[in-house]
Amino acid sequence: MDFNDSPAEAEFRTNARAWLDVNAGRDKERKAPRVDDTSLLGEGKVWQAKKAEVGYACITWPKEWGGGGGTPMEQVIFNEEEAKHGRGYGFFAIGLGMCVPTVMAFADNATKQRFVPAAVRGEEIWCQLFSEPSAGSDAAASRTRAMRAGDGSGDWILDGQKVWTSGAHYSDFGIVLVRTDPDVPKHSGLTMFWVDMKSPGVDIRPIHQASGESDFNEVYFTDVRVRDSQRLGEVGKGWNVALVTLMNERLAVGGGMGPNWSELLALAQGIPGVGGSSAAEDGGFRERLADWYVSAEGLRLTRYRAMTALSRGDTPGPESAIGKIVSARQMQEIGEEAMNRLDQYGIVGDEHERHLISAFQHNWFWGTALRIAGGTDEILKNIIAERVLGLPLDIRIDRDVAFKDIPRGV
Ligand SMILES: Cc1cc2nc3c(=O)[nH]c(=O)nc-3n(C[C@H](O)[C@H](O)[C@H](O)COP(=O)(O)OP(=O)(O)OC[C@H]3O[C@@H](n4cnc5c(N)ncnc54)[C@H](O)[C@@H]3O)c2cc1C
C-alpha cells in the first residue's frame, strides 16, 4: 500500500489547496459549524453552490448529475483540505451522503433531473425518516403506514410517527420508510417514498439535547397524501431500498472529527500538573495518549485501506463498522480526558472565549450520539462478529412471521 499521493492526486491536491485559499480563506479559529445553527444555513448554501460550480461538490458523482466526475481519493483529498478551512457544514451530509444516492439509485430520470443537481448545489436539503419509537436498530420494524387513497387516484396516505430525524426542521424533502403490508414478514411489507416536508399533515417537533443543541426532531404524519410517482422502488421492496441508504450511512458516519490526541496534548502542555509541571508530564496521561495515538493511526490506515479498495472499484466491506466503533469511542474518551484535566474549568467552557475547550466538551456530548447514530456499538459489533469473524448469527424470533403477528410490548 502506498500512502503518498500519486502524481495525479498530488496535482489535484495542489489545485484544491489553491482554490480553497482563494475562496474559503484560512481561519484556524473558525468553529466547526453546529448542525442546528440555522443562522449558518445561508452561508453553508452559498459555500455548497460555490463548490458545485467547479466540481468540488459530490466529487465522485457523474457530471451529468452536478457532480465532479472524480475519484473517491480525490474526494478524500478535498475533504482533508477543506477541513483545514473549517468549512464542513453539516446541513448537507445526510441528504448527499444517504438520501440523494438512494434517489439516484431508484427514481426515474425525470425525478433525478428535478432533484439531484439542486441538492448538489445545496439549494434543497434532504432528511432520512427511518427511525421510530420501536424501530431503531431494528429499522425493519417500522409501523408508520401507507395505504392507497380510497379515490382511485393511486395516491398513498401516510400516517405514523418518526423520531430522531436529523435536520427535519430545515429540510425540504425526505425519504421515508413505511409499512404497506402488515400481513407478510416484516422485511417484505415495507415501501420507500420521497416526501415533501412542507406537505399538509407533516408536523415537525424539535428534540432538545443535553448539549443544548437541537439537531433532530420527532416527525408526525397525519393523512399525508403522497403520489405513487413518489415511490422509490417497488411496493413491498422498501427494505432493499433502505439497505442502499444504510450502506451509505455507515460509510458517511465513519470518519473522525473534532479535536484529536495532538490537540489534547497541546492542551495538557498548557495545564499545570501535579508538582508544578504540566499535565502532559503525568505518566497516566501519557499512557492514555499513547493508546489514542496508536488507535488513531490504526484508524487512519484502515481508512486509507477502504479508500484504496474504493479507488480500485471494490465495495467497502463490513470492516467499515470498525472505523465507527473506534472513532466514536475515542472522540468521547478524549473529550472526557480534556474535561478532567481542566478540572472545574472543564465544564465552564465559553465557546466564544476558549474555542478549543468548548470543542472538547462538544466532543464528549457528540461522541455519545455518534455511538448510537448509524448503528449502535452493539449492532456494529454484531455485524463484525457475523460477517467479518463468521460467528453464529443473532437469534431471530420474527423470521417468516407476519408483521401484525409479531408479539410486541403492551
Ligand atoms: C445523532 C443521531 C442522529 C440520528 N439521525 C437519524 C436520522 O436522521 N434519521 C433516522 O431515521 N434516525 C436517526 N437516528 C436514530 C438512530 O438510527 C437510532 O437511534 C439507532 O438506530 C438506534 O436505535 P434506537 O435508538 O431505537 O435504540 P434500540 O434499537 O432500541 O437499542 C437500544 C439498545 O439495545 C441494543 N440492541 C438493540 N438490538 C440489539 C441486538 N440485536 N443485539 C445487541 N444489542 C442490541 C442497542 O445497541 C442499544 O444499545 C439518529 C440517532 C442519533 C443518535
Coordinates of C-alpha atoms and ligand atoms in Angstrom, one line a residue:
M1 CA 0.0 0.0 0.0
D2 CA 1.4 3.4 -1.0
F3 CA 0.1 6.3 1.2
N4 CA 1.7 9.0 -0.9
D5 CA -0.4 10.9 -3.4
S6 CA 0.0 9.6 -7.0
P7 CA 1.2 12.3 -9.4
A8 CA -2.4 12.9 -10.5
E9 CA -3.6 13.1 -6.9
A10 CA -0.8 15.5 -5.9
E11 CA -1.8 17.7 -8.8
F12 CA -5.5 17.6 -7.6
R13 CA -4.4 18.5 -4.0
T14 CA -2.3 21.4 -5.2
N15 CA -5.3 22.7 -7.3
A16 CA -7.8 22.2 -4.4
R17 CA -5.5 24.0 -2.0
A18 CA -5.1 26.9 -4.3
W19 CA -8.8 27.1 -4.9
L20 CA -9.6 26.9 -1.2
D21 CA -7.0 29.5 -0.3
V22 CA -8.7 31.9 -2.7
N23 CA -12.3 31.0 -2.0
A24 CA -12.5 29.7 1.6
G25 CA -10.0 31.9 3.4
R26 CA -7.9 30.3 6.1
D27 CA -9.3 30.8 9.6
K28 CA -8.0 28.4 12.1
E29 CA -10.3 29.7 14.8
R30 CA -13.4 29.2 12.7
K31 CA -15.6 26.9 14.6
A32 CA -16.9 23.7 13.0
P33 CA -20.5 24.8 12.2
R34 CA -23.1 23.2 14.5
V35 CA -25.7 21.2 12.7
D36 CA -28.5 23.0 14.3
D37 CA -27.1 26.5 13.9
T38 CA -29.5 27.5 11.2
S39 CA -28.0 31.1 11.3
L40 CA -25.2 29.5 9.2
L41 CA -27.6 27.8 6.7
G42 CA -27.4 30.7 4.2
E43 CA -23.6 30.7 4.5
G44 CA -23.5 26.9 4.0
K45 CA -25.7 27.0 1.0
V46 CA -23.5 29.7 -0.7
W47 CA -20.4 27.6 0.0
Q48 CA -22.1 24.4 -1.4
A49 CA -23.1 26.3 -4.6
K50 CA -19.6 27.6 -5.0
K51 CA -18.1 24.1 -4.7
A52 CA -20.7 22.7 -7.2
E53 CA -19.8 25.4 -9.8
V54 CA -16.3 24.0 -10.1
G55 CA -17.0 20.3 -9.5
Y56 CA -15.8 20.1 -5.8
A57 CA -19.3 19.2 -4.5
C58 CA -20.0 15.5 -4.7
I59 CA -16.7 14.9 -6.4
T60 CA -17.4 11.2 -7.2
W61 CA -20.8 11.8 -8.7
P62 CA -21.3 11.9 -12.5
K63 CA -21.1 15.4 -14.1
E64 CA -24.5 14.9 -15.6
W65 CA -26.0 15.0 -12.1
G66 CA -24.0 18.0 -11.0
G67 CA -21.1 16.1 -9.5
G68 CA -17.4 16.4 -10.2
G69 CA -16.9 13.1 -12.1
G70 CA -13.8 12.4 -9.9
T71 CA -12.4 9.5 -7.9
P72 CA -13.0 8.6 -4.2
M73 CA -9.4 9.5 -3.4
E74 CA -10.0 13.0 -4.8
Q75 CA -13.0 13.3 -2.5
V76 CA -10.8 12.3 0.5
I77 CA -8.1 14.7 -0.5
F78 CA -10.6 17.6 -0.9
N79 CA -12.2 16.7 2.5
E80 CA -8.8 16.8 4.1
E81 CA -8.0 20.2 2.6
E82 CA -11.5 21.7 3.2
A83 CA -11.4 20.6 6.9
K84 CA -8.3 22.9 7.4
H85 CA -10.6 25.9 6.5
G86 CA -13.4 25.0 8.9
R87 CA -15.9 24.8 6.2
G88 CA -17.5 21.4 6.9
Y89 CA -21.2 22.4 7.0
G90 CA -23.3 19.5 8.4
F91 CA -26.6 20.6 6.7
F92 CA -26.0 18.6 3.5
A93 CA -24.3 15.4 5.0
I94 CA -27.5 13.3 5.4
G95 CA -29.0 14.3 2.1
L96 CA -25.9 14.0 -0.1
G97 CA -24.5 11.1 1.9
M98 CA -27.6 8.9 2.1
C99 CA -30.9 10.2 0.7
V100 CA -29.9 11.5 -2.7
P101 CA -27.8 8.5 -3.6
T102 CA -30.9 6.4 -2.9
V103 CA -33.0 8.7 -5.1
M104 CA -30.3 8.3 -7.8
A105 CA -30.5 4.5 -7.5
F106 CA -34.3 4.1 -7.5
A107 CA -36.0 7.2 -9.0
D108 CA -36.9 7.7 -12.7
N109 CA -34.9 10.0 -14.9
A110 CA -37.2 13.0 -14.6
T111 CA -37.2 12.8 -10.8
K112 CA -33.4 12.6 -10.7
Q113 CA -33.1 15.6 -13.1
R114 CA -35.5 17.5 -10.8
F115 CA -33.8 16.8 -7.5
V116 CA -30.2 15.7 -7.8
P117 CA -28.4 18.7 -9.3
A118 CA -30.4 21.1 -6.9
A119 CA -29.3 19.0 -3.9
V120 CA -25.6 19.1 -5.1
R121 CA -25.8 22.9 -5.4
G122 CA -27.2 23.0 -1.8
E123 CA -30.5 24.6 -2.9
E124 CA -32.6 21.8 -1.3
I125 CA -31.8 19.8 1.7
W126 CA -33.0 16.2 2.4
C127 CA -33.5 14.2 5.6
Q128 CA -33.8 10.5 6.4
L129 CA -37.1 9.3 8.0
F130 CA -36.4 5.7 9.1
S131 CA -36.3 5.5 13.0
E132 CA -39.5 5.2 15.0
P133 CA -40.1 4.8 18.7
S134 CA -40.0 1.0 18.3
A135 CA -37.9 0.8 15.1
G136 CA -34.3 1.9 15.7
S137 CA -31.7 -0.9 15.5
D138 CA -34.5 -3.0 14.1
A139 CA -35.3 -0.5 11.3
A140 CA -37.5 -3.0 9.6
A141 CA -40.0 -2.9 12.5
S142 CA -41.3 0.4 11.0
R143 CA -45.0 0.9 11.9
T144 CA -45.7 4.2 10.0
R145 CA -48.1 3.0 7.4
A146 CA -49.1 4.0 3.9
M147 CA -52.4 2.9 2.5
R148 CA -53.8 3.6 -1.0
A149 CA -56.2 6.5 -1.1
G150 CA -59.8 5.4 -1.5
D151 CA -60.4 7.7 -4.5
G152 CA -58.8 5.5 -7.2
S153 CA -56.0 8.1 -7.8
G154 CA -53.3 5.6 -6.9
D155 CA -52.0 8.1 -4.3
W156 CA -51.0 6.9 -0.8
I157 CA -52.0 8.2 2.6
L158 CA -49.2 8.2 5.3
D159 CA -49.9 8.0 9.0
G160 CA -47.5 7.5 11.9
Q161 CA -44.5 8.9 13.8
K162 CA -40.8 9.0 13.1
V163 CA -38.2 10.1 15.6
W164 CA -34.5 11.3 15.7
T165 CA -34.9 12.8 12.2
S166 CA -31.8 14.9 11.9
G167 CA -32.3 18.2 10.2
A168 CA -36.0 17.7 9.5
H169 CA -36.6 21.3 10.7
Y170 CA -34.6 22.7 7.8
S171 CA -35.1 20.0 5.2
D172 CA -37.1 20.4 2.1
F173 CA -37.6 16.7 1.3
G174 CA -37.1 13.4 3.0
I175 CA -37.1 9.7 2.2
V176 CA -39.5 7.8 4.4
L177 CA -39.7 4.0 5.1
V178 CA -43.3 2.9 5.7
R179 CA -45.3 -0.3 6.1
T180 CA -47.6 -1.0 3.2
D181 CA -48.5 -4.6 4.1
P182 CA -48.7 -5.9 7.7
D183 CA -49.8 -9.4 6.6
V184 CA -46.3 -10.5 5.4
P185 CA -43.0 -10.9 7.4
K186 CA -41.6 -7.5 8.4
H187 CA -38.9 -7.1 5.8
S188 CA -41.4 -7.9 2.9
G189 CA -44.1 -5.4 3.8
L190 CA -42.2 -2.1 3.5
T191 CA -42.1 0.6 0.8
M192 CA -40.0 3.7 0.4
F193 CA -41.2 7.1 -0.8
W194 CA -39.8 10.6 -1.1
V195 CA -41.9 13.2 0.7
D196 CA -42.1 17.0 0.6
M197 CA -41.5 18.1 4.2
K198 CA -43.9 21.0 3.7
S199 CA -46.8 18.8 2.8
P200 CA -50.0 19.3 4.7
G201 CA -50.1 16.8 7.7
V202 CA -46.3 16.8 8.3
D203 CA -45.7 18.1 11.8
I204 CA -42.0 18.6 12.8
R205 CA -41.2 18.9 16.6
P206 CA -37.6 19.6 17.7
I207 CA -36.0 17.4 20.4
H208 CA -33.7 19.3 22.8
Q209 CA -30.4 17.6 23.6
A210 CA -28.3 17.6 26.7
S211 CA -25.6 19.6 24.8
G212 CA -28.1 22.4 24.4
E213 CA -28.4 21.7 20.7
S214 CA -31.4 20.6 18.8
D215 CA -30.1 18.5 15.8
F216 CA -33.1 16.2 15.5
N217 CA -36.9 16.0 15.6
E218 CA -40.0 14.0 16.0
V219 CA -41.9 14.0 12.8
Y220 CA -45.7 13.1 12.8
F221 CA -47.5 12.2 9.6
T222 CA -51.3 12.7 9.7
D223 CA -53.1 11.8 6.5
V224 CA -50.2 13.0 4.4
R225 CA -51.0 12.4 0.7
V226 CA -48.2 11.1 -1.4
R227 CA -48.3 10.4 -5.2
D228 CA -47.5 6.9 -6.4
S229 CA -44.8 8.6 -8.6
Q230 CA -43.0 9.5 -5.3
R231 CA -42.4 5.8 -4.6
L232 CA -38.7 4.7 -4.7
G233 CA -38.5 1.1 -5.8
E234 CA -41.3 -1.5 -5.9
V235 CA -44.2 -1.8 -3.4
G236 CA -43.1 -4.2 -0.7
K237 CA -39.4 -3.9 -1.7
G238 CA -38.6 -0.9 0.6
W239 CA -36.2 -2.9 2.7
N240 CA -33.9 -3.3 -0.3
V241 CA -34.0 0.4 -0.9
A242 CA -33.3 1.1 2.8
L243 CA -30.3 -1.2 2.7
V244 CA -28.7 1.0 0.0
T245 CA -29.3 4.1 2.2
L246 CA -27.9 2.3 5.3
M247 CA -24.8 1.1 3.5
N248 CA -24.1 4.7 2.5
E249 CA -24.8 5.8 6.1
R250 CA -22.2 3.5 7.6
L251 CA -19.7 4.9 5.1
A252 CA -20.7 8.5 5.7
V253 CA -20.5 8.5 9.5
G254 CA -17.2 6.6 9.8
G255 CA -14.8 9.5 9.6
G256 CA -13.1 11.1 12.6
M257 CA -13.9 14.7 13.6
G258 CA -13.2 17.2 16.3
P259 CA -10.0 17.7 18.3
N260 CA -7.8 14.6 18.5
W261 CA -4.9 13.4 20.5
S262 CA -2.5 16.1 19.3
E263 CA -4.8 18.9 20.3
L264 CA -5.3 17.1 23.7
L265 CA -1.5 17.1 24.1
A266 CA -1.3 20.8 23.3
L267 CA -4.0 21.5 25.8
A268 CA -2.3 19.4 28.5
Q269 CA 1.0 21.2 27.9
G270 CA -0.7 24.4 29.0
I271 CA -2.3 23.0 32.1
P272 CA -0.4 22.7 35.4
G273 CA 0.0 19.1 36.6
V274 CA 0.9 17.5 39.9
G275 CA 4.1 19.2 41.4
G276 CA 4.0 22.2 39.2
S277 CA 5.0 20.5 35.9
S278 CA 2.5 20.4 33.0
A279 CA -0.3 17.9 32.9
A280 CA 1.4 16.4 29.8
E281 CA 4.1 15.1 32.0
D282 CA 1.8 12.9 34.1
G283 CA 2.6 9.2 33.5
G284 CA -1.1 8.1 33.4
F285 CA -1.9 10.8 30.9
R286 CA 1.0 9.9 28.6
E287 CA 0.0 6.3 28.6
R288 CA -3.6 7.1 27.6
L289 CA -2.3 9.5 25.0
A290 CA -0.1 6.8 23.5
D291 CA -3.1 4.5 23.3
W292 CA -5.2 7.1 21.4
Y293 CA -2.3 7.8 19.1
V294 CA -2.0 4.1 18.2
S295 CA -5.7 3.7 17.6
A296 CA -5.9 7.0 15.6
E297 CA -3.0 5.8 13.4
G298 CA -4.8 2.4 13.0
L299 CA -8.0 4.2 12.0
R300 CA -6.2 6.4 9.5
L301 CA -4.5 3.5 7.8
T302 CA -7.8 1.4 7.9
R303 CA -9.5 4.4 6.2
Y304 CA -6.8 4.5 3.5
R305 CA -7.3 0.8 3.0
A306 CA -11.0 1.3 2.5
M307 CA -10.3 4.2 0.1
T308 CA -7.8 2.2 -1.8
A309 CA -10.4 -0.5 -2.2
L310 CA -12.9 2.1 -3.5
S311 CA -10.3 3.6 -5.9
R312 CA -9.9 0.1 -7.4
G313 CA -13.7 -0.2 -7.9
D314 CA -14.3 -2.6 -5.0
T315 CA -17.2 -2.0 -2.5
P316 CA -16.0 -1.4 1.1
G317 CA -16.9 -4.4 3.2
P318 CA -18.3 -4.7 6.8
E319 CA -14.9 -3.7 8.0
S320 CA -16.0 0.0 7.8
A321 CA -18.0 -0.8 11.0
I322 CA -14.7 -0.9 12.8
G323 CA -14.0 2.8 11.9
K324 CA -17.2 4.0 13.5
I325 CA -16.8 1.9 16.7
V326 CA -13.2 3.1 17.3
S327 CA -13.6 6.8 16.3
A328 CA -16.9 7.4 18.3
R329 CA -15.4 5.9 21.4
Q330 CA -12.1 7.7 21.0
M331 CA -13.9 11.0 20.5
Q332 CA -15.8 10.5 23.8
E333 CA -12.7 9.4 25.7
I334 CA -10.6 12.3 24.5
G335 CA -13.3 14.8 25.4
E336 CA -13.7 13.3 28.8
E337 CA -9.9 13.4 29.5
A338 CA -9.7 17.1 28.5
M339 CA -12.6 18.0 30.8
N340 CA -11.0 16.0 33.7
R341 CA -7.6 17.7 33.1
L342 CA -9.3 21.1 33.1
D343 CA -10.8 20.2 36.5
Q344 CA -13.7 22.6 37.4
Y345 CA -13.0 24.7 34.3
G346 CA -13.8 21.7 32.1
I347 CA -17.5 22.3 32.4
V348 CA -17.4 26.1 32.1
G349 CA -16.1 26.4 28.6
D350 CA -17.3 29.5 26.8
E351 CA -17.2 28.8 23.1
H352 CA -16.6 32.5 22.3
E353 CA -13.6 32.7 24.6
R354 CA -12.0 29.4 24.5
H355 CA -12.9 27.6 21.3
L356 CA -10.8 24.5 21.9
I357 CA -12.2 23.8 25.4
S358 CA -15.8 24.1 24.1
A359 CA -14.7 21.8 21.2
F360 CA -13.6 19.1 23.7
Q361 CA -16.9 19.5 25.6
H362 CA -18.8 19.2 22.3
N363 CA -16.8 16.0 21.5
W364 CA -17.8 14.5 24.8
F365 CA -21.5 15.1 24.2
W366 CA -21.4 14.3 20.5
G367 CA -19.4 11.1 20.9
T368 CA -22.3 9.7 22.8
A369 CA -24.6 10.4 19.9
L370 CA -22.2 9.0 17.4
R371 CA -22.0 5.7 19.3
I372 CA -25.8 5.4 18.6
A373 CA -26.3 7.1 15.2
G374 CA -25.9 5.0 12.1
G375 CA -25.9 1.7 14.1
T376 CA -25.1 1.4 17.8
D377 CA -21.8 -0.1 19.0
E378 CA -23.6 -3.3 19.8
I379 CA -25.2 -3.6 16.4
L380 CA -21.8 -2.9 14.7
K381 CA -20.1 -5.5 16.9
N382 CA -22.8 -8.0 15.8
I383 CA -22.0 -7.2 12.2
I384 CA -18.3 -7.7 12.8
A385 CA -18.9 -10.9 14.7
E386 CA -21.2 -12.3 12.0
R387 CA -19.8 -11.0 8.7
V388 CA -16.1 -10.5 9.4
L389 CA -15.4 -13.2 12.0
G390 CA -18.0 -15.7 10.8
L391 CA -19.5 -16.3 14.2
P392 CA -23.1 -17.6 14.6
L393 CA -26.0 -15.3 13.6
D394 CA -28.0 -13.3 16.2
I395 CA -31.2 -15.1 17.4
R396 CA -34.3 -14.1 15.5
I397 CA -37.9 -14.9 16.6
D398 CA -39.7 -13.0 13.8
R399 CA -38.5 -14.8 10.7
D400 CA -41.4 -15.9 8.5
V401 CA -44.0 -14.4 10.9
A402 CA -46.5 -11.8 9.5
F403 CA -45.6 -8.4 10.9
K404 CA -49.1 -8.0 12.6
D405 CA -48.5 -11.3 14.5
I406 CA -45.1 -10.4 16.0
P407 CA -45.5 -10.1 19.8
R408 CA -44.9 -6.6 21.0
G409 CA -44.8 -4.8 24.4
V410 CA -48.0 -3.8 26.0
Ligands
LIG1 C1 -27.2 11.8 16.5 C2 -28.3 10.9 15.9 C3 -28.8 11.2 14.7 C4 -29.8 10.4 14.2 N1 -30.3 10.7 13.0 C5 -31.3 10.0 12.4 C6 -31.9 10.3 11.2 O1 -31.6 11.4 10.6 N2 -32.9 9.6 10.7 C7 -33.3 8.4 11.3 O2 -34.1 7.7 10.8 N3 -32.7 8.0 12.5 C8 -31.7 8.8 13.1 N4 -31.2 8.4 14.3 C9 -31.7 7.2 15.0 C10 -30.7 6.1 15.0 O3 -30.6 5.5 13.8 C11 -31.2 5.1 16.1 O4 -31.1 5.8 17.4 C12 -30.4 3.9 16.2 O5 -30.6 3.1 15.1 C13 -30.6 3.0 17.5 O6 -32.0 2.8 17.6 P1 -32.8 3.1 19.0 O7 -32.4 4.4 19.5 O8 -34.2 2.8 18.7 O9 -32.2 2.0 20.0 P2 -32.6 0.5 20.2 O10 -32.6 -0.2 18.8 O11 -33.9 0.4 21.0 O12 -31.4 -0.1 21.0 C14 -31.3 0.1 22.4 C15 -30.1 -0.6 22.9 O13 -30.2 -2.0 22.7 C16 -29.1 -2.5 21.9 N5 -29.6 -3.5 20.9 C17 -30.7 -3.5 20.2 N6 -30.8 -4.6 19.4 C18 -29.7 -5.4 19.7 C19 -29.2 -6.6 19.3 N7 -29.8 -7.4 18.3 N8 -28.0 -7.1 19.8 C20 -27.4 -6.4 20.8 N9 -27.8 -5.2 21.2 C21 -28.9 -4.7 20.7 C22 -28.7 -1.3 21.1 O14 -27.4 -1.4 20.6 C23 -28.8 -0.2 22.1 O15 -27.7 -0.1 23.0 C24 -30.2 9.2 14.9 C25 -29.6 8.9 16.1 C26 -28.7 9.8 16.6 C27 -28.1 9.4 18.0

